CSV table of C-alpha atoms and ligand atoms in Angstrom, one decimal:
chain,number,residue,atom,x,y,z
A,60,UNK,CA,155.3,-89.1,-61.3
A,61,UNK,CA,152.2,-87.1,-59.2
A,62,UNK,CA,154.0,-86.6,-55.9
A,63,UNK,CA,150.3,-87.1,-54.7
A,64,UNK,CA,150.7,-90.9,-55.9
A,65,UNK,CA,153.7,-91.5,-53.6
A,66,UNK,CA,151.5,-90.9,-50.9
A,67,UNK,CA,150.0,-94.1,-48.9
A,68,UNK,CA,146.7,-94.5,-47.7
A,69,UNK,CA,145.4,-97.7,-45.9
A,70,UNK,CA,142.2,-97.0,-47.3
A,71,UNK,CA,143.1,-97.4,-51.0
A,72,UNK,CA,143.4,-100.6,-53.1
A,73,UNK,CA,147.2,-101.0,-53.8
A,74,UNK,CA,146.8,-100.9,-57.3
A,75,UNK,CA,144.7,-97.3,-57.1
A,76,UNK,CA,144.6,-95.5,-59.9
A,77,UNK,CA,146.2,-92.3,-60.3
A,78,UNK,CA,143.1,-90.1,-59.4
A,79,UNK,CA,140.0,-91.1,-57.6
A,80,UNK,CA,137.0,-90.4,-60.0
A,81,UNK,CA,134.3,-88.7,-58.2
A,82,UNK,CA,130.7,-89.5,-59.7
A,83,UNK,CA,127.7,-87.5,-58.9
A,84,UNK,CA,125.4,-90.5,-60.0
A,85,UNK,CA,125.2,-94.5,-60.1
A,86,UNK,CA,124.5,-94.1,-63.4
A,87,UNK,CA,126.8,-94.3,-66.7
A,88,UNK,CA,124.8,-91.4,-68.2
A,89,UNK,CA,126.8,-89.1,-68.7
A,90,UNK,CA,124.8,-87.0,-71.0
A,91,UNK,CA,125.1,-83.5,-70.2
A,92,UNK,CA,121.9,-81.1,-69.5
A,93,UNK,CA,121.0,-78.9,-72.0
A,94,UNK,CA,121.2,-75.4,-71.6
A,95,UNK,CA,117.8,-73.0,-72.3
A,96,UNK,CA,119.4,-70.2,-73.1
A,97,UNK,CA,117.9,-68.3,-69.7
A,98,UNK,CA,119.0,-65.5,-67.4
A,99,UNK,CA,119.9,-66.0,-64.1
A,100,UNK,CA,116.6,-63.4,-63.3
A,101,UNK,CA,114.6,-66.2,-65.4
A,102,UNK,CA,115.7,-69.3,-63.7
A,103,UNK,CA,114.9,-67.8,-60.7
A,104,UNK,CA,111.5,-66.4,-61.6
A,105,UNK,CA,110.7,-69.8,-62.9
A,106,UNK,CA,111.7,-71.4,-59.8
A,107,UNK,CA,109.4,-68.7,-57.6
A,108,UNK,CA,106.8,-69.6,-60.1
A,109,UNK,CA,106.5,-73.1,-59.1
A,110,UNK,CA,107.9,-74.2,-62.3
A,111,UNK,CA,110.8,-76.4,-60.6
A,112,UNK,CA,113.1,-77.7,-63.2
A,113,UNK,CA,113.5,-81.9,-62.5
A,114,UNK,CA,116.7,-83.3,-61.0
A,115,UNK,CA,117.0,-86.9,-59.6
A,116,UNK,CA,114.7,-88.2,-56.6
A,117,UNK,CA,116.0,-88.3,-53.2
A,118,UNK,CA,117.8,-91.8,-53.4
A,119,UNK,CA,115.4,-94.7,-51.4
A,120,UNK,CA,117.0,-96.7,-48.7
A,121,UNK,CA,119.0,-99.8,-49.3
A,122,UNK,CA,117.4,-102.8,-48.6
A,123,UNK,CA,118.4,-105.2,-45.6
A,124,UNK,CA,118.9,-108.5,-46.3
A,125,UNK,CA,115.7,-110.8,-45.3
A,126,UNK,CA,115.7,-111.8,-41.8
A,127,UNK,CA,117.5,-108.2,-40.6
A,128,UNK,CA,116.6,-107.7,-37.2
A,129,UNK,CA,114.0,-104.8,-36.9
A,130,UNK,CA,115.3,-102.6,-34.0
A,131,UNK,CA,115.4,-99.4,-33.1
A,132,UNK,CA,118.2,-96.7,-33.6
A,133,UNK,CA,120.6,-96.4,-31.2
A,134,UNK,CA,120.6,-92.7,-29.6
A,135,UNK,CA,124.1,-91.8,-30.2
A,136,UNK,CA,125.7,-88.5,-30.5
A,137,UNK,CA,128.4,-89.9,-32.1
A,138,UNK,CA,129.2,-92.3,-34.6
A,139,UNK,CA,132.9,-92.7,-35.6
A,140,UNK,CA,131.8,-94.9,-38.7
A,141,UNK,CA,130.5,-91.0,-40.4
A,142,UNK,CA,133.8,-90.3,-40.8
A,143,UNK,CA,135.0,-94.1,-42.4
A,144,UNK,CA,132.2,-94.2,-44.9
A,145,UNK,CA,134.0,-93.9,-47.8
A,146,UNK,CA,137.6,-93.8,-49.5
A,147,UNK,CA,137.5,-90.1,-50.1
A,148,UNK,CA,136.2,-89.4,-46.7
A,149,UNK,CA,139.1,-91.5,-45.1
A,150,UNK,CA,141.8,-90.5,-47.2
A,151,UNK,CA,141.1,-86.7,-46.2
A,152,UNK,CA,141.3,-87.7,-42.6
A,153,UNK,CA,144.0,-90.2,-42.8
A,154,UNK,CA,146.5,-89.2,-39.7
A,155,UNK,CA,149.6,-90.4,-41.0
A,156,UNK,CA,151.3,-90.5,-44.2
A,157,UNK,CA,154.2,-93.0,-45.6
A,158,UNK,CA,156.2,-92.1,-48.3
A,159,UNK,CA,159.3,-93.3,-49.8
A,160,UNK,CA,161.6,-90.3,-48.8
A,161,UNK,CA,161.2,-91.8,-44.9
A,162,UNK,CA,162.3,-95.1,-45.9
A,163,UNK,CA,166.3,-96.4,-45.6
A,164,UNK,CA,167.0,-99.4,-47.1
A,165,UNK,CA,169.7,-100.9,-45.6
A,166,UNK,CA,172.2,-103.1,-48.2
A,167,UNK,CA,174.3,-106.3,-47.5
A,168,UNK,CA,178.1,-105.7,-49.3
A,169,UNK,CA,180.7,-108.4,-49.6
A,170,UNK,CA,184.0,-108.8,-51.8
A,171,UNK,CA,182.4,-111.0,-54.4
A,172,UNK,CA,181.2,-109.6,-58.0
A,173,UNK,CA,178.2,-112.2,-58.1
A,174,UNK,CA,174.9,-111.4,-55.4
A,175,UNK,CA,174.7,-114.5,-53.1
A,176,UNK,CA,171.6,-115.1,-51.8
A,177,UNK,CA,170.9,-114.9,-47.6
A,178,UNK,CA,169.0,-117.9,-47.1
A,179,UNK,CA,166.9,-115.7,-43.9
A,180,UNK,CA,166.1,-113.1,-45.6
A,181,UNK,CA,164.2,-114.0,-49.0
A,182,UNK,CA,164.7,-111.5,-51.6
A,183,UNK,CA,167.7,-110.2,-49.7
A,184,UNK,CA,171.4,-111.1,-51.1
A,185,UNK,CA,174.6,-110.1,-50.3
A,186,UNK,CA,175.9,-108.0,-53.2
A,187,UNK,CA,178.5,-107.3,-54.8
A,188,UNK,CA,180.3,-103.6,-54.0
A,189,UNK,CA,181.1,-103.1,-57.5
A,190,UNK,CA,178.0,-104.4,-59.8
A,191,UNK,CA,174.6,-105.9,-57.8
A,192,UNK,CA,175.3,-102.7,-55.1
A,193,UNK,CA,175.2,-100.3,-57.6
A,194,UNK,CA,172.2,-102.0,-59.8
A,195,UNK,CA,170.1,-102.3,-56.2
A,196,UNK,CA,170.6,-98.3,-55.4
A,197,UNK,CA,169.7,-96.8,-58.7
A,198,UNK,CA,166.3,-98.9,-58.5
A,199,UNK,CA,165.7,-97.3,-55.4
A,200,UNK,CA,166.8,-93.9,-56.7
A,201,UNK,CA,164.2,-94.8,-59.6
A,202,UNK,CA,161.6,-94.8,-56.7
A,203,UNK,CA,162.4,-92.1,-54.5
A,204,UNK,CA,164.3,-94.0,-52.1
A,205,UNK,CA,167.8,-92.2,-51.8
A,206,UNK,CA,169.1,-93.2,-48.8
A,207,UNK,CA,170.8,-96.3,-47.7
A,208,UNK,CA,172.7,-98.0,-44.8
A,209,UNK,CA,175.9,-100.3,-45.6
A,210,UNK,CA,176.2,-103.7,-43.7
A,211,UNK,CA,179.4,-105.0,-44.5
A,212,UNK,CA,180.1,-109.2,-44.7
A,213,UNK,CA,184.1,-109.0,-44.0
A,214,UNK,CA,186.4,-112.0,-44.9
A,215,UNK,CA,187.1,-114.1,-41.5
A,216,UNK,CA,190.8,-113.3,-42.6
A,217,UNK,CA,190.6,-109.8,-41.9
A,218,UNK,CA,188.4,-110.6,-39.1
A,219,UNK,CA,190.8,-110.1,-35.0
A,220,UNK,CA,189.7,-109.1,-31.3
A,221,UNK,CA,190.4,-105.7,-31.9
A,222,UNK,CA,188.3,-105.4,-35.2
A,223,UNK,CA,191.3,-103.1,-36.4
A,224,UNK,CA,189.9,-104.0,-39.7
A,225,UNK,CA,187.2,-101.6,-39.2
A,226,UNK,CA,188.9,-98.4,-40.2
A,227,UNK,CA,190.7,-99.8,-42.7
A,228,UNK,CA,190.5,-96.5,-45.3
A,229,UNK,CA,190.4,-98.8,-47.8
A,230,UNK,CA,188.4,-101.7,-46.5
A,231,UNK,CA,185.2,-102.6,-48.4
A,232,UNK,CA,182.7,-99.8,-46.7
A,233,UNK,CA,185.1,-96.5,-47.2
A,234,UNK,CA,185.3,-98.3,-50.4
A,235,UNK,CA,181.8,-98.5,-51.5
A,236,UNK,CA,181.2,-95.4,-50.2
A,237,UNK,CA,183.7,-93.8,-52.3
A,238,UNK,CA,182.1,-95.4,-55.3
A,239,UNK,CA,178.9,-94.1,-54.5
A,240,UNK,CA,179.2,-91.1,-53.7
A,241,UNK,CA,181.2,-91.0,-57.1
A,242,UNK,CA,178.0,-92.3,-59.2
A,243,UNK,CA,175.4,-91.2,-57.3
A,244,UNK,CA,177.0,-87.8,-55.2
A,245,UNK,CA,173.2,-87.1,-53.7
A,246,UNK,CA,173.0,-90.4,-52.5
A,247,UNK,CA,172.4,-90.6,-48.7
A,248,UNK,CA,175.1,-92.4,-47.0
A,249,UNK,CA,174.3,-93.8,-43.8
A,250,UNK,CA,177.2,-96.3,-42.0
A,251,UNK,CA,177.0,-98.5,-39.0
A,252,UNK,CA,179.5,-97.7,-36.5
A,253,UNK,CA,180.2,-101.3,-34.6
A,254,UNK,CA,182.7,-103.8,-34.6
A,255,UNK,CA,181.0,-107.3,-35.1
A,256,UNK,CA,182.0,-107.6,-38.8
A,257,UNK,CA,185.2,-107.4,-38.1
A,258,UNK,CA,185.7,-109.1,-34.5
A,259,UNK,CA,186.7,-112.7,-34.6
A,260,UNK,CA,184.7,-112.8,-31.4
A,261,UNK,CA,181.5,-111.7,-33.3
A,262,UNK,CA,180.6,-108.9,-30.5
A,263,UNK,CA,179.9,-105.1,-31.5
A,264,UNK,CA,183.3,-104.4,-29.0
A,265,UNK,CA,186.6,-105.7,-27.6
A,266,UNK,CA,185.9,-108.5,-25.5
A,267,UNK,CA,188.6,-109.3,-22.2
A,268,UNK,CA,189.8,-112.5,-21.6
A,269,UNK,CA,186.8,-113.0,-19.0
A,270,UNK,CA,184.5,-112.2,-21.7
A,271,UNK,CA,183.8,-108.8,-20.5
A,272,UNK,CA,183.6,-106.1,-23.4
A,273,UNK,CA,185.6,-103.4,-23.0
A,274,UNK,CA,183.7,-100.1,-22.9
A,275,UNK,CA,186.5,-97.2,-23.2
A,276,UNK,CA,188.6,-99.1,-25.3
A,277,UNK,CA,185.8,-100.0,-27.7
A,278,UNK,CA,185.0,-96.2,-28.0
A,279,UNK,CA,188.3,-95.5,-28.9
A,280,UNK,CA,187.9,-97.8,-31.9
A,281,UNK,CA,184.7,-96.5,-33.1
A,282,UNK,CA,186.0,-93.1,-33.6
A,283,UNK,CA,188.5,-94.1,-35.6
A,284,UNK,CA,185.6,-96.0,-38.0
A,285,UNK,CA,183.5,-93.1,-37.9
A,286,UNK,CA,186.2,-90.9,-39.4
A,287,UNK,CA,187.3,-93.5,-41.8
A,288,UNK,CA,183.7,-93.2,-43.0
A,289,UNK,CA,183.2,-90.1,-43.2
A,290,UNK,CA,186.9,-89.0,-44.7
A,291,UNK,CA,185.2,-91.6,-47.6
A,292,UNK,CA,182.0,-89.5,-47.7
A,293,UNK,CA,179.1,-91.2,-45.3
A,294,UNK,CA,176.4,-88.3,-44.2
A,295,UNK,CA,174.9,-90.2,-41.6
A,296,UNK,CA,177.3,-92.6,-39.4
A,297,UNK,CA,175.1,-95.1,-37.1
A,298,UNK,CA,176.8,-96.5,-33.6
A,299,UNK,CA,174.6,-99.1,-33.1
A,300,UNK,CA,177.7,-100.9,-30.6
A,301,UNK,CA,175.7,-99.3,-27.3
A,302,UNK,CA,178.6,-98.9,-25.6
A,303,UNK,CA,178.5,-95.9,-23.2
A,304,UNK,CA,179.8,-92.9,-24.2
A,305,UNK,CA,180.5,-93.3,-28.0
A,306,UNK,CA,178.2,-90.3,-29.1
A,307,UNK,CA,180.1,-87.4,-27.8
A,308,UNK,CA,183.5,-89.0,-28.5
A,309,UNK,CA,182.6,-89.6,-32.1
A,310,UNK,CA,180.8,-86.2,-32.5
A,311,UNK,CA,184.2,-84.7,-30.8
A,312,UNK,CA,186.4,-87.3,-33.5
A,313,UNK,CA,184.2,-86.1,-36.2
A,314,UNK,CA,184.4,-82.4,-35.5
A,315,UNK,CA,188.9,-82.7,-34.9
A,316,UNK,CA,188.6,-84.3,-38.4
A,317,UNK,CA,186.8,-81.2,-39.8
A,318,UNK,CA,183.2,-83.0,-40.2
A,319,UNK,CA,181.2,-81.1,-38.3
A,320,UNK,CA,178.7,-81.4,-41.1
A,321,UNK,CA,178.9,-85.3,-40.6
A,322,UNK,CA,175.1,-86.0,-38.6
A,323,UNK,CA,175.2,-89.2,-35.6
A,324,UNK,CA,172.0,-91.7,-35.9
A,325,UNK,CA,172.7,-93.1,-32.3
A,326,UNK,CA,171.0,-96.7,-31.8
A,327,UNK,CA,169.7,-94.8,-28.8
A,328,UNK,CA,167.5,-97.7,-27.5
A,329,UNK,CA,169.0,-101.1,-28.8
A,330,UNK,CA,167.7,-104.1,-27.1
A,331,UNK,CA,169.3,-107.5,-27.1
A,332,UNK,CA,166.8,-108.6,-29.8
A,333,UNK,CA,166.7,-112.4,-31.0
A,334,UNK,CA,165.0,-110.6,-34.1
A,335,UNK,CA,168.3,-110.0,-35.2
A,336,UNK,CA,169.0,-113.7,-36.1
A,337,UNK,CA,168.9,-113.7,-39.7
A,338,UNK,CA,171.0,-110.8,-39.9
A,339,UNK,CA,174.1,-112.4,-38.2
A,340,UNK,CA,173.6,-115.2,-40.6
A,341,UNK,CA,173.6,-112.5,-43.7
A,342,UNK,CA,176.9,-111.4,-42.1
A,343,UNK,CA,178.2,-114.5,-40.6
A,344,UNK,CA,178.7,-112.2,-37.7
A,345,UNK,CA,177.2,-114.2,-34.6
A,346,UNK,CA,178.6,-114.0,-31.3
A,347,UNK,CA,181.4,-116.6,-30.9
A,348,UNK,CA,179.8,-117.4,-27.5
A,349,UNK,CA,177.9,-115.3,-24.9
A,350,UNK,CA,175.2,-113.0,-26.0
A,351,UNK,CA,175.2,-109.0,-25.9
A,352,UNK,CA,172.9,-108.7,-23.3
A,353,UNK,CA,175.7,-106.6,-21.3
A,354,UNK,CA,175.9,-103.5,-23.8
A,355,UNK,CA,172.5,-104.1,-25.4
A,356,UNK,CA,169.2,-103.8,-23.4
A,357,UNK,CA,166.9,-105.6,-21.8
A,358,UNK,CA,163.6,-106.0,-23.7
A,359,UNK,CA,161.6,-106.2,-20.8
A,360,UNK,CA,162.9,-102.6,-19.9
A,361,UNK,CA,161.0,-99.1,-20.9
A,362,UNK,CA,162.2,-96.6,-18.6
A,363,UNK,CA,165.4,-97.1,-19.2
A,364,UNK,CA,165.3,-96.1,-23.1
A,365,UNK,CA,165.0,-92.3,-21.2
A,366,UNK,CA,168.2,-93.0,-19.4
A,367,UNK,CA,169.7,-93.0,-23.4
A,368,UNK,CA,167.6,-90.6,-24.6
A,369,UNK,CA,169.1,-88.4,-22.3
A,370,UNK,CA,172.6,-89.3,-22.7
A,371,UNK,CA,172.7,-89.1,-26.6
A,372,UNK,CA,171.1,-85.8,-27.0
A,373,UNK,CA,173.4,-84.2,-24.4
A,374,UNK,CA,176.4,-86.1,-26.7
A,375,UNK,CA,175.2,-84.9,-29.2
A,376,UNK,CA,173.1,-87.5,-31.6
A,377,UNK,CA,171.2,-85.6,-34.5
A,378,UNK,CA,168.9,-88.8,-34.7
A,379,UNK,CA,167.4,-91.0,-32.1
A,380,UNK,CA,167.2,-94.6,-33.5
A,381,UNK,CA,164.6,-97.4,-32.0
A,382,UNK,CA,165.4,-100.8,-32.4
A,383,UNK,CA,163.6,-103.7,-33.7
A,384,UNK,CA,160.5,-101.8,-34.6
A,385,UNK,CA,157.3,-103.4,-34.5
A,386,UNK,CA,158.1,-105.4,-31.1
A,387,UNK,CA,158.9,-102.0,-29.7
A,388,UNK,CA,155.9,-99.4,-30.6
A,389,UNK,CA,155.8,-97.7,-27.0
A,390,UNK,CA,159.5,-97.4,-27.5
A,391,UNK,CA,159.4,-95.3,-30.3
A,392,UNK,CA,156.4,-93.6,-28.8
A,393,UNK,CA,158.0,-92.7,-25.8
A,394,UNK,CA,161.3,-90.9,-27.4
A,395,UNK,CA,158.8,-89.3,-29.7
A,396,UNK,CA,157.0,-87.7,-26.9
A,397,UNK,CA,160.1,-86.6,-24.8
A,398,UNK,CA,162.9,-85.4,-27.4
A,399,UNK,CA,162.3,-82.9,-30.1
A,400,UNK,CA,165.1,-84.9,-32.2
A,401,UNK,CA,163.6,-86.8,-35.3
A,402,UNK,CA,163.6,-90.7,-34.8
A,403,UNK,CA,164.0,-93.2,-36.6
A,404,UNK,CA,162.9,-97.0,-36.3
A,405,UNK,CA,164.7,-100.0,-37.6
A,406,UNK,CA,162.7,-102.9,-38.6
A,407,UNK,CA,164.9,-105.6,-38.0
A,408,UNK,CA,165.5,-108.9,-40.0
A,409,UNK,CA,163.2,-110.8,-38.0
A,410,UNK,CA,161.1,-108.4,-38.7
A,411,UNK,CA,161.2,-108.9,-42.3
A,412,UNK,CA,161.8,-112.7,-42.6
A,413,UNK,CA,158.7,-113.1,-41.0
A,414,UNK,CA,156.5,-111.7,-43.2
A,415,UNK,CA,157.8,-113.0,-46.2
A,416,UNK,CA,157.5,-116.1,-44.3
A,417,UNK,CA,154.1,-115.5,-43.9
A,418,UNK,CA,153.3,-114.8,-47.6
A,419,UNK,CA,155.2,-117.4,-48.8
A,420,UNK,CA,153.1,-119.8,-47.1
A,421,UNK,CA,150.1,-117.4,-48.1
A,422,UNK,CA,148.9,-117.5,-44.5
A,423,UNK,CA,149.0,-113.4,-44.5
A,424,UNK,CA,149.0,-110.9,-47.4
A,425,UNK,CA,152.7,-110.0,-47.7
A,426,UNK,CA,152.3,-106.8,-49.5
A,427,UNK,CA,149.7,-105.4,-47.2
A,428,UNK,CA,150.8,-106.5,-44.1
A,429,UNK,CA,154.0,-105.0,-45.0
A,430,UNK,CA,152.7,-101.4,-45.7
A,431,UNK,CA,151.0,-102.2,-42.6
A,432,UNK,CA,153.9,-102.3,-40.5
A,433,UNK,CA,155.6,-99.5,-42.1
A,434,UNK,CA,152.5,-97.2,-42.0
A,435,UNK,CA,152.4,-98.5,-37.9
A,436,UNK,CA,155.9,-97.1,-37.1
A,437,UNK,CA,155.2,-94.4,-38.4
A,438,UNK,CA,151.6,-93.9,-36.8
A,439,UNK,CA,154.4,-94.8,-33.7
A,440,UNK,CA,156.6,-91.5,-33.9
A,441,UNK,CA,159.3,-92.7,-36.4
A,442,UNK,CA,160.0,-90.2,-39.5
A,443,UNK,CA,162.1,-92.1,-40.8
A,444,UNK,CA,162.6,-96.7,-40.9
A,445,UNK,CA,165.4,-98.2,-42.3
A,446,UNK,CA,163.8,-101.5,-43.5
A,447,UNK,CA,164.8,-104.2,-46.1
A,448,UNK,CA,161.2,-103.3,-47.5
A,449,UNK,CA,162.5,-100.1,-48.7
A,450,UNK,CA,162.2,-100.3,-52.2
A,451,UNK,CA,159.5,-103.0,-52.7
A,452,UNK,CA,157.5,-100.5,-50.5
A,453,UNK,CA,158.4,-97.8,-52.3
A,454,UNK,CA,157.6,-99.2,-55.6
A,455,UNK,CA,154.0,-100.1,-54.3
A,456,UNK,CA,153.6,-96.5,-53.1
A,457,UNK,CA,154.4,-95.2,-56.8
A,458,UNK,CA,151.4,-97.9,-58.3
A,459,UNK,CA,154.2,-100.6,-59.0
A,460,UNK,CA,153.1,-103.4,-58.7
A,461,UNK,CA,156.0,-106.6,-58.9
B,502,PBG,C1,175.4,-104.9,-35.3
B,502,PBG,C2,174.1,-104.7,-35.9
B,502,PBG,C3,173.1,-105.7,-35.8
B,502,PBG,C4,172.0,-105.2,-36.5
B,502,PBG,C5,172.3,-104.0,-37.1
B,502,PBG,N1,173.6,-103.7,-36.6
B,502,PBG,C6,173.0,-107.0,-35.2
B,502,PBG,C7,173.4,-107.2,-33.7
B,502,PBG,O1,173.4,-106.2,-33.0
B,502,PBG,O2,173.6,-108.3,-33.4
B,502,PBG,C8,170.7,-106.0,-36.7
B,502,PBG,C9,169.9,-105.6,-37.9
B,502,PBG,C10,168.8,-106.6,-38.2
B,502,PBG,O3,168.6,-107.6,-37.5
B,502,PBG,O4,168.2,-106.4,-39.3
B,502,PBG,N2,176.0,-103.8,-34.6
C-alpha cells in the first residue's frame, strides 16, 4: 500500500485510482515524435532561421451553450475559482488531510461469544471479547487503524450504586485488554474511565439518596478503574465521568502505581448531549431517572469549555477530548486555538446513526457525507476522532470500496 493512497482528498472520486495520469493532450495519440538526429547548436539555428518545427495550435475557446448571456468580464483581481480548476490543482492545495492513523474506533464488548446486533447503530454490534472483538480489530489493523477504545455492556447482576464492578481486575475490560495486548502487543488501548456500565443507577458517578452525584467519592472510584486498566495494559485511559478533579487524581493514582508512562484523554468539554441515545441503548446504560446535566455541560455554553481546558492541562491531561463532534465545531476550534495539547473529537452515536439513517433511506450519500464529517473535524482542530466510521473510513481511504 502507497502511503500516498491513504491520504484523502475531497476533490477525488472515492474510487481514485492509484496515481492521477497527467495527459499533455485530449488526444489518444500517443505516438512519440521522432527524433532528427540534430545538435542542440542545429535546433537552435533552425529555429533562428525561421524554420519553427510544428507543435499543436493554441487550443480555441469552448463554446457557450446557445442563449449564453454576452457580458462583459468582470474586473477582478482575484478569482478563487484559479486555484479549484482542476483535481491536481486542488489536491496540491488541499488544507487538511485525513488519514486512518487519526481515527479511533471505538468497540462495544459484552460476555457473549456471538456479536449481537445494536438496533441504533446499524452496522454496529456488540461483540464478543473473545471471537467478533478480536476478528473486528485485526480488520482495522489490515487498514491502518490501530487504535481503539473499549465500551463495555456489563451484566445488570454485577451492575450496584457504587459501580464497584468497575475495577474488577478481572472484569470483562482488564480482560480484553489483556487479550489484546497478548495478540496484538502494538495495539493502542484506549479505556473509558466512568461508572455508567456498572451503576445500577445508570449515571457516570455515585448518586446520594437526593439524587445528587457525589463528586469526591466518584473520584475516588475512578482511580481505582484507571489503575485496574492500566495494571491490564490500556495506553490511553479516557475519564469521560466530568466529575471535577479526576485528572490530577488519576495522573497521581497512575504515577503511585508505577504508570507514569500511562497518557489521560480527559473528556475535557462533555456536554449533556441527547446524541448519545443510541449509545445507552448499545450498553443498556441509561440513566435510571434524572439526566446528567449536573456533571456534564450545558450545550448552550462556549466559554466555559476554557474553564476545563484550563483545569485538565494544569491536572495533567495529555489529550484534550471534544464531545459530540460535529454539533460542536467551535468547540474543538476553540481548544485548538488556546492549548498546545493535541485534541481529539468524538463523533458520537447520534452522530453516526444519523447518517446511516440517511443512506439507508438514500436521501444523502452515506459514504461521502461520512468522509465529509471526518475531513470537517479535522479541518475543526481535531488530530485525532474516535468514530464508529473508523474502519469503513479507513478502508475507503485505502481504495476499498465495500
Ligand atoms: C459514558 C459515555 C457515554 C458516551 C461515551 N462514554 C454516554 C454518556 O455520557 O451518557 C457516549 C458515546 C456515544 O454516544 O457514542 N461515560
Amino acid at each position: 500500500m502507497m502511503a500516498s493512497s491513504m491520504l484523502y482528498s475531497a476533490n477525488m472520486p472515492l474510487s481514485m485510482p492509484r496515481m492521477l495520469r497527467v495527459r499533455a493532450s485530449n488526444t489518444n495519440d500517443n505516438v512519440p515524435i521522432k527524433k532528427m538526429g540534430m545538435s542542440d547548436a542545429e535546433c537552435e539555428a533552425a529555429v533562428v532561421a525561421g524554420n519553427i518545427p510544428e507543435a499543436p495550435p493554441a487550443p480555441s475557446k469552448p463554446a457557450a451553450p446557445a442563449g449564453t448571456p454576452m457580458v462583459p468580464s468582470l474586473s477582478l483581481r482575484r478569482r478563487p475559482r484559479r486555484n479549484r480548476r482542476s483535481p491536481i490543482l486542488r489536491s496540491a492545495f488541499q488544507e487538511t488531510s485525513l488519514s486512518p492513523a487519526n481515527l479511533v474506533y471505538p468497540l462495544f464488548i459484552h460476555e457473549g461469544e456471538e456479536d449481537t446486533p445494536i438496533g441504533a447503530m446499524p452496522g454496529c454490534y456488540r461483540l464478543g471479547w473473545r471471537h467478533g472483538l478480536i476478528e473486528e480489530v485485526s480488520k482495522a489493523r489490515d487498514v491502518g487503524v490501530n487504535s481503539i477504545v473499549l465500551f463495555p455492556k456489563v451484566p445488570d447482576a454485577l451492575k450496584s450504586s457504587t459501580g464497584d464492578e468497575a475495577y474488577n481486575e478481572n472484569g470483562l475490560v482488564p480482560r480484553t485488554i489483556r487479550l489484546l495486548k497478548d495478540k496484538y502487543p502494538d495495539l493502542v488501548i484506549y479505556t473509558d474511565v466512568a461508572l455508567d456500565p456498572y451503576s445500577s443507577d445508570g449515571h457516570d458517578g455515585i448518586v446520594r439518596e437526593d439524587g445528587v452525584i457525589m463528586n469526591d467519592e466518584t473520584v475516588h472510584q475512578l482511580c481505582k478503574q484507571a489503575v485496574a486498566q492500566a495494571r491490564a495494559g490500556a495506553d490511553v485511559v479516557s475519564p469521560s465521568d466530568m466529575m471535577d478533579g479526576r485528572v490530577g487524581a488519576i495522573r497521581a493514582a497512575l504515577d503511585a502505581d508505577g504508570f507514569q508512562h500511562v497518557s489521560i484523554m480527559s473528556y475535557t468539554a462533555k456536554y449533556a448531549s441527547s446524541f448519545y441515545g443510541p449509545f445507552r441503548e448499545a450498553l443498556d446504560s441509561n440513566p435510571r431517572f434524572g439526566d446528567k446535566k449536573t456533571y456534564q455541560m450545558n450545550p448552550a455554553n462556549y466559554r466555559e469549555a476554557l474553564v476545563e481546558t484550563r483545569e485538565d492541562e494544569s491536572e495533567g491531561a495529555d489529550i484534550l477530548l471534544v464531545k459530540p463532534g460535529l454539533p460542536y465545531l467551535d468547540i474543538i476550534r476553540l481548544l485548538r486555538d488556546n492549548s498546545p495539547l493535541p485534541i481529539a473529537a468524538y463523533q458520537v452515536s447520534g452522530e453516526y446513526s444519523m447518517i446511516k439513517a440517511g443512506g439507508v433511506l438514500k436521501m444523502i450519500d452515506e459514504e461521502r457525507v461520512m468522509m465529509e464529517s471526518l475531513m470537517c473535524l479535522r479541518r475543526a482542530g481535531a488530530d485525532i476522532i474516535l468514530s464508529y466510521f473508523a474502519l469503513q473510513a479507513a478502508r475507503c481511504l485505502c481504495g476499498e470500496k465495500r
